[in-house]
Amino acid sequence: MPEAASAPAVRALIGDSEFDRDTAVTRREPGVYDIDLSAGWTIISAVNGGYLLAVLGRALADSLPHPDPFTISAHYLTASQPGPAVVRTETVRTGRTLSTGQASLFQYDDEGNEVERIRVLASYGDLGALPDDVRTTATPPPIPPLEQCFGPEDAAADVRLPSGGAPVDGSSAITERLMLKLDPATLGWALGAPSGKGEMRAWFGLADGRDADPLSLLLAVDALPPTAFELGLKGWVPTVELTVHVRHRPAPGPLRVAVTTRNLAGGFLEEDAEVWDSADRLVAQSRQLARVRLG
């Protein structure tokens, strides 16, 4: 394994995008990485789960012999805060086409005790080496053209459309880092008339124009407002567990993301997401379990 690069060198290697800079990890020693979690990817004061998954995914990509996440499952143990964090990785198994590793992200509490925030198990491979044949019954989500959809900048003064945040009191800094245009059919919650269908659909990209790649797909599956809003619920919807399957390297251009919930019970709901690229390929799928505040 090559010698650890300095933080500026790591950033130069991965590009100038804000997403790349803010997910850059600095290798302290083999299997140990330092990062300063950016406040730019927060919802209220908590760091977005998709951004955190991309941070862990980048550390695993550095520590494993294969470059791309094929499947990655994360358990969110405690809420992460902006500021210093440590990622520790471990190689579980390596093979010819797949390697498996685990990673955990840690921060320190006010008493100086180390607290584990997230634990991940993932299998990595090379998406570029996969065969081209596709046999599927899946179809792209029925989202209107991008210019007919709405983002935070299009909202009237009395309608709030922050990404993954409203209707939650406080700011959602992540909104400024995303190009997010929501399907009007899933915007009833923002107008005080939720549909009750548990659906959310949007065009997705990064605000600085960076094209999507396998790591940014880990962000895309967790970047839309929660489906709980269209079920008529308000408040923060924290992720308990999130599993992502990455199926292809996405083509350049905006992504289409569709998220559905079919069952809310006991204060927990599932969210199933599909991500489609500009070539009409299903490039990522995910399922997460999340908590909701009832009443």
Tab-separated table of C-alpha atoms in Angstrom:
chain	number	residue	atom	x	y	z
A	1	MET	CA	0.000	0.000	0.000
A	2	PRO	CA	1.478	3.418	-0.930
A	3	GLU	CA	2.542	5.909	1.704
A	4	ALA	CA	-0.190	8.131	3.094
A	5	ALA	CA	-0.746	11.312	1.127
A	6	SER	CA	-1.185	14.685	2.741
A	7	ALA	CA	-4.675	16.146	2.770
A	8	PRO	CA	-3.945	18.564	-0.122
A	9	ALA	CA	-2.474	15.716	-2.183
A	10	VAL	CA	-5.505	13.508	-1.582
A	11	ARG	CA	-7.816	16.314	-2.661
A	12	ALA	CA	-5.808	16.904	-5.812
A	13	LEU	CA	-6.095	13.231	-6.711
A	14	ILE	CA	-9.863	13.034	-6.314
A	15	GLY	CA	-10.807	16.300	-7.993
A	16	ASP	CA	-12.026	19.800	-7.224
A	17	SER	CA	-15.725	19.109	-6.639
A	18	GLU	CA	-17.121	20.128	-3.266
A	19	PHE	CA	-18.402	16.572	-2.811
A	20	ASP	CA	-14.921	15.171	-3.489
A	21	ARG	CA	-13.234	17.632	-1.150
A	22	ASP	CA	-15.730	17.032	1.656
A	23	THR	CA	-15.529	13.230	1.423
A	24	ALA	CA	-11.720	13.173	1.152
A	25	VAL	CA	-10.104	11.029	3.840
A	26	THR	CA	-6.447	11.261	4.871
A	27	ARG	CA	-4.718	7.953	5.576
A	28	ARG	CA	-3.002	8.163	8.954
A	29	GLU	CA	-1.816	4.548	8.732
A	30	PRO	CA	-3.121	1.453	6.932
A	31	GLY	CA	-6.768	1.049	7.853
A	32	VAL	CA	-7.044	4.347	9.767
A	33	TYR	CA	-8.318	7.543	8.120
A	34	ASP	CA	-8.949	11.062	9.378
A	35	ILE	CA	-11.630	13.416	8.081
A	36	ASP	CA	-13.258	16.668	9.126
A	37	LEU	CA	-16.988	16.135	8.498
A	38	SER	CA	-18.290	19.208	6.708
A	39	ALA	CA	-21.199	21.229	8.101
A	40	GLY	CA	-22.226	21.773	4.481
A	41	TRP	CA	-23.973	18.380	4.357
A	42	THR	CA	-26.132	18.761	7.449
A	43	ILE	CA	-29.867	18.529	8.029
A	44	ILE	CA	-30.489	20.751	11.074
A	45	SER	CA	-27.353	19.875	13.100
A	46	ALA	CA	-26.960	16.213	12.048
A	47	VAL	CA	-24.814	15.150	9.106
A	48	ASN	CA	-26.734	13.540	6.217
A	49	GLY	CA	-26.542	9.744	6.177
A	50	GLY	CA	-25.850	9.469	2.453
A	51	TYR	CA	-22.889	11.852	2.719
A	52	LEU	CA	-21.544	9.818	5.646
A	53	LEU	CA	-21.929	6.596	3.664
A	54	ALA	CA	-19.905	8.156	0.841
A	55	VAL	CA	-17.136	9.052	3.325
A	56	LEU	CA	-16.950	5.460	4.552
A	57	GLY	CA	-17.230	4.231	0.974
A	58	ARG	CA	-14.206	6.306	-0.057
A	59	ALA	CA	-12.123	4.931	2.813
A	60	LEU	CA	-13.066	1.365	1.851
A	61	ALA	CA	-12.220	2.039	-1.794
A	62	ASP	CA	-8.732	3.044	-0.660
A	63	SER	CA	-8.232	0.069	1.627
A	64	LEU	CA	-9.671	-2.715	-0.570
A	65	PRO	CA	-8.152	-4.033	-3.831
A	66	HIS	CA	-11.328	-3.341	-5.851
A	67	PRO	CA	-12.501	0.212	-6.685
A	68	ASP	CA	-16.310	0.208	-6.656
A	69	PRO	CA	-18.980	-0.486	-4.031
A	70	PHE	CA	-21.311	-3.269	-5.202
A	71	THR	CA	-23.263	-3.533	-1.959
A	72	ILE	CA	-22.835	-1.548	1.229
A	73	SER	CA	-24.916	-1.843	4.409
A	74	ALA	CA	-24.702	0.722	7.192
A	75	HIS	CA	-26.119	0.794	10.696
A	76	TYR	CA	-26.407	4.320	12.082
A	77	LEU	CA	-25.682	4.002	15.801
A	78	THR	CA	-25.573	7.650	16.929
A	79	ALA	CA	-26.030	10.956	15.113
A	80	SER	CA	-22.826	12.325	13.567
A	81	GLN	CA	-21.897	15.974	14.015
A	82	PRO	CA	-19.739	18.261	11.863
A	83	GLY	CA	-16.100	18.147	12.904
A	84	PRO	CA	-13.210	15.689	13.258
A	85	ALA	CA	-13.860	11.980	12.826
A	86	VAL	CA	-11.843	8.801	12.403
A	87	VAL	CA	-12.681	5.948	10.020
A	88	ARG	CA	-11.226	2.515	10.720
A	89	THR	CA	-11.400	-0.152	8.025
A	90	GLU	CA	-10.720	-3.875	8.033
A	91	THR	CA	-10.394	-6.253	5.084
A	92	VAL	CA	-12.589	-9.287	5.692
A	93	ARG	CA	-11.914	-11.211	2.485
A	94	THR	CA	-10.370	-10.655	-0.917
A	95	GLY	CA	-11.144	-12.598	-4.072
A	96	ARG	CA	-10.654	-12.304	-7.802
A	97	THR	CA	-13.877	-10.389	-8.533
A	98	LEU	CA	-15.059	-9.236	-5.108
A	99	SER	CA	-13.470	-8.051	-1.886
A	100	THR	CA	-15.307	-7.530	1.382
A	101	GLY	CA	-14.473	-5.080	4.124
A	102	GLN	CA	-15.949	-3.401	7.138
A	103	ALA	CA	-15.574	0.141	8.403
A	104	SER	CA	-16.650	2.246	11.356
A	105	LEU	CA	-16.734	5.993	11.865
A	106	PHE	CA	-15.898	7.390	15.315
A	107	GLN	CA	-16.123	10.803	16.964
A	108	TYR	CA	-15.445	12.035	20.502
A	109	ASP	CA	-18.060	13.191	22.994
A	110	ASP	CA	-17.686	16.170	25.344
A	111	GLU	CA	-15.851	14.017	27.896
A	112	GLY	CA	-13.311	12.860	25.332
A	113	ASN	CA	-14.758	9.354	24.990
A	114	GLU	CA	-14.685	7.740	21.560
A	115	VAL	CA	-18.209	7.107	20.208
A	116	GLU	CA	-18.963	4.861	17.246
A	117	ARG	CA	-21.369	6.617	14.896
A	118	ILE	CA	-21.756	4.187	11.988
A	119	ARG	CA	-20.731	0.609	11.223
A	120	VAL	CA	-20.579	-0.650	7.623
A	121	LEU	CA	-20.095	-3.984	5.861
A	122	ALA	CA	-19.457	-3.800	2.115
A	123	SER	CA	-18.437	-5.815	-0.943
A	124	TYR	CA	-16.418	-4.096	-3.662
A	125	GLY	CA	-15.658	-5.030	-7.250
A	126	ASP	CA	-15.026	-3.421	-10.633
A	127	LEU	CA	-18.207	-2.114	-12.266
A	128	GLY	CA	-16.312	-1.594	-15.511
A	129	ALA	CA	-15.622	-5.333	-15.767
A	130	LEU	CA	-19.277	-6.397	-15.633
A	131	PRO	CA	-20.976	-7.819	-18.747
A	132	ASP	CA	-23.330	-5.541	-20.660
A	133	ASP	CA	-26.399	-7.807	-20.753
A	134	VAL	CA	-29.450	-6.490	-18.875
A	135	ARG	CA	-32.685	-8.436	-18.334
A	136	THR	CA	-35.155	-6.433	-16.309
A	137	THR	CA	-38.810	-5.598	-15.847
A	138	ALA	CA	-37.909	-2.329	-14.098
A	139	THR	CA	-38.787	0.928	-15.848
A	140	PRO	CA	-37.623	4.509	-15.207
A	141	PRO	CA	-39.857	6.525	-12.870
A	142	PRO	CA	-42.490	8.764	-14.492
A	143	ILE	CA	-40.925	12.134	-13.671
A	144	PRO	CA	-41.823	15.216	-15.759
A	145	PRO	CA	-39.017	16.992	-17.617
A	146	LEU	CA	-36.558	18.748	-15.339
A	147	GLU	CA	-37.821	22.217	-16.251
A	148	GLN	CA	-41.321	21.228	-15.053
A	149	CYS	CA	-40.087	20.167	-11.598
A	150	PHE	CA	-39.365	22.324	-8.568
A	151	GLY	CA	-36.440	22.899	-6.214
A	152	PRO	CA	-35.855	25.101	-3.149
A	153	GLU	CA	-35.028	28.092	-5.339
A	154	ASP	CA	-38.449	27.836	-7.021
A	155	ALA	CA	-40.498	27.877	-3.824
A	156	ALA	CA	-42.805	30.680	-2.836
A	157	ALA	CA	-42.096	32.494	0.405
A	158	ASP	CA	-44.530	30.311	2.373
A	159	VAL	CA	-43.363	26.982	0.908
A	160	ARG	CA	-40.126	25.346	2.107
A	161	LEU	CA	-38.433	22.707	0.005
A	162	PRO	CA	-35.100	21.901	1.665
A	163	SER	CA	-33.564	18.548	0.764
A	164	GLY	CA	-34.421	15.943	3.347
A	165	GLY	CA	-35.361	18.591	5.900
A	166	ALA	CA	-38.687	20.423	5.706
A	167	PRO	CA	-41.007	20.553	7.422
A	168	VAL	CA	-38.372	20.523	10.165
A	169	ASP	CA	-37.425	23.667	12.069
A	170	GLY	CA	-33.896	24.821	11.356
A	171	SER	CA	-31.614	24.969	8.357
A	172	SER	CA	-30.620	22.281	5.874
A	173	ALA	CA	-27.234	23.269	4.511
A	174	ILE	CA	-27.156	20.258	2.196
A	175	THR	CA	-29.735	21.977	-0.007
A	176	GLU	CA	-27.115	24.386	-1.331
A	177	ARG	CA	-24.902	21.505	-2.492
A	178	LEU	CA	-27.501	19.651	-4.519
A	179	MET	CA	-29.374	20.142	-7.752
A	180	LEU	CA	-32.723	18.743	-6.670
A	181	LYS	CA	-35.906	19.186	-8.704
A	182	LEU	CA	-38.946	17.479	-7.222
A	183	ASP	CA	-41.810	15.967	-9.184
A	184	PRO	CA	-44.868	18.217	-8.571
A	185	ALA	CA	-46.963	15.079	-7.980
A	186	THR	CA	-44.932	14.408	-4.816
A	187	LEU	CA	-44.953	17.992	-3.493
A	188	GLY	CA	-48.275	18.025	-1.689
A	189	TRP	CA	-46.530	18.088	1.706
A	190	ALA	CA	-44.892	21.428	0.861
A	191	LEU	CA	-48.297	22.940	0.119
A	192	GLY	CA	-49.976	21.585	3.241
A	193	ALA	CA	-51.798	18.848	1.298
A	194	PRO	CA	-49.774	15.599	1.479
A	195	SER	CA	-51.023	12.882	-0.869
A	196	GLY	CA	-50.762	10.041	1.658
A	197	LYS	CA	-49.064	7.863	-0.988
A	198	GLY	CA	-45.580	7.661	0.541
A	199	GLU	CA	-43.803	8.563	-2.716
A	200	MET	CA	-41.013	11.008	-3.547
A	201	ARG	CA	-39.468	11.536	-6.982
A	202	ALA	CA	-36.857	14.002	-8.208
A	203	TRP	CA	-34.122	14.860	-10.634
A	204	PHE	CA	-30.817	14.777	-8.753
A	205	GLY	CA	-27.324	16.132	-9.278
A	206	LEU	CA	-24.578	17.996	-7.492
A	207	ALA	CA	-24.895	21.786	-7.533
A	208	ASP	CA	-21.375	22.317	-8.867
A	209	GLY	CA	-22.110	20.193	-11.944
A	210	ARG	CA	-19.921	17.215	-11.052
A	211	ASP	CA	-21.149	14.110	-12.857
A	212	ALA	CA	-22.336	11.173	-10.793
A	213	ASP	CA	-20.106	8.226	-9.980
A	214	PRO	CA	-20.559	5.137	-7.770
A	215	LEU	CA	-19.685	7.052	-4.583
A	216	SER	CA	-22.120	9.889	-5.242
A	217	LEU	CA	-24.855	7.291	-5.792
A	218	LEU	CA	-24.495	6.509	-2.079
A	219	LEU	CA	-25.540	10.109	-1.448
A	220	ALA	CA	-28.305	10.136	-4.071
A	221	VAL	CA	-30.357	7.380	-2.419
A	222	ASP	CA	-30.638	9.426	0.801
A	223	ALA	CA	-30.916	12.980	-0.512
A	224	LEU	CA	-34.638	13.442	-1.200
A	225	PRO	CA	-37.129	14.685	1.405
A	226	PRO	CA	-38.484	11.741	3.414
A	227	THR	CA	-41.538	9.930	2.081
A	228	ALA	CA	-42.989	10.449	5.581
A	229	PHE	CA	-43.783	14.023	4.554
A	230	GLU	CA	-46.182	12.780	1.860
A	231	LEU	CA	-47.720	10.523	4.510
A	232	GLY	CA	-48.616	13.668	6.469
A	233	LEU	CA	-45.889	13.361	9.107
A	234	LYS	CA	-43.478	16.081	10.189
A	235	GLY	CA	-40.079	16.153	11.855
A	236	TRP	CA	-36.703	14.542	11.477
A	237	VAL	CA	-36.695	11.003	10.024
A	238	PRO	CA	-33.381	9.456	11.147
A	239	THR	CA	-32.013	6.413	9.338
A	240	VAL	CA	-31.528	3.250	11.374
A	241	GLU	CA	-30.125	1.022	8.609
A	242	LEU	CA	-29.360	1.654	4.938
A	243	THR	CA	-28.325	-0.872	2.276
A	244	VAL	CA	-27.303	0.265	-1.217
A	245	HIS	CA	-26.689	-1.871	-4.315
A	246	VAL	CA	-24.701	-0.116	-7.043
A	247	ARG	CA	-25.425	-1.715	-10.435
A	248	HIS	CA	-23.641	0.424	-13.059
A	249	ARG	CA	-21.369	3.415	-13.434
A	250	PRO	CA	-23.826	6.223	-14.234
A	251	ALA	CA	-23.740	8.044	-17.558
A	252	PRO	CA	-23.120	11.816	-17.464
A	253	GLY	CA	-26.152	13.962	-16.775
A	254	PRO	CA	-28.798	14.310	-14.073
A	255	LEU	CA	-30.151	11.253	-12.290
A	256	ARG	CA	-33.772	10.351	-11.637
A	257	VAL	CA	-34.500	9.120	-8.114
A	258	ALA	CA	-37.744	7.497	-6.978
A	259	VAL	CA	-38.419	6.566	-3.345
A	260	THR	CA	-41.456	4.691	-2.034
A	261	THR	CA	-42.786	3.587	1.349
A	262	ARG	CA	-45.443	0.888	1.593
A	263	ASN	CA	-45.525	0.190	5.310
A	264	LEU	CA	-45.297	2.391	8.396
A	265	ALA	CA	-45.739	0.486	11.645
A	266	GLY	CA	-44.698	1.054	15.242
A	267	GLY	CA	-42.936	4.318	14.403
A	268	PHE	CA	-40.687	2.783	11.716
A	269	LEU	CA	-40.961	2.837	7.932
A	270	GLU	CA	-39.002	1.468	5.005
A	271	GLU	CA	-37.861	3.529	2.023
A	272	ASP	CA	-37.083	1.753	-1.246
A	273	ALA	CA	-35.120	3.875	-3.715
A	274	GLU	CA	-34.210	3.460	-7.368
A	275	VAL	CA	-31.693	5.669	-9.186
A	276	TRP	CA	-31.732	5.902	-12.984
A	277	ASP	CA	-29.143	7.603	-15.176
A	278	SER	CA	-29.507	9.625	-18.382
A	279	ALA	CA	-29.111	6.426	-20.456
A	280	ASP	CA	-32.240	4.934	-18.804
A	281	ARG	CA	-30.207	2.430	-16.801
A	282	LEU	CA	-31.002	1.431	-13.239
A	283	VAL	CA	-27.685	2.357	-11.619
A	284	ALA	CA	-28.475	1.965	-7.909
A	285	GLN	CA	-31.104	0.557	-5.577
A	286	SER	CA	-31.481	0.898	-1.831
A	287	ARG	CA	-33.641	0.077	1.148
A	288	GLN	CA	-33.514	1.814	4.477
A	289	LEU	CA	-35.308	1.529	7.785
A	290	ALA	CA	-36.054	4.870	9.403
A	291	ARG	CA	-37.769	6.154	12.536
A	292	VAL	CA	-40.625	8.639	12.451
A	293	ARG	CA	-42.245	10.773	15.109
A	294	LEU	CA	-45.935	9.976	15.426
A	295	GLY	CA	-48.445	12.404	16.842
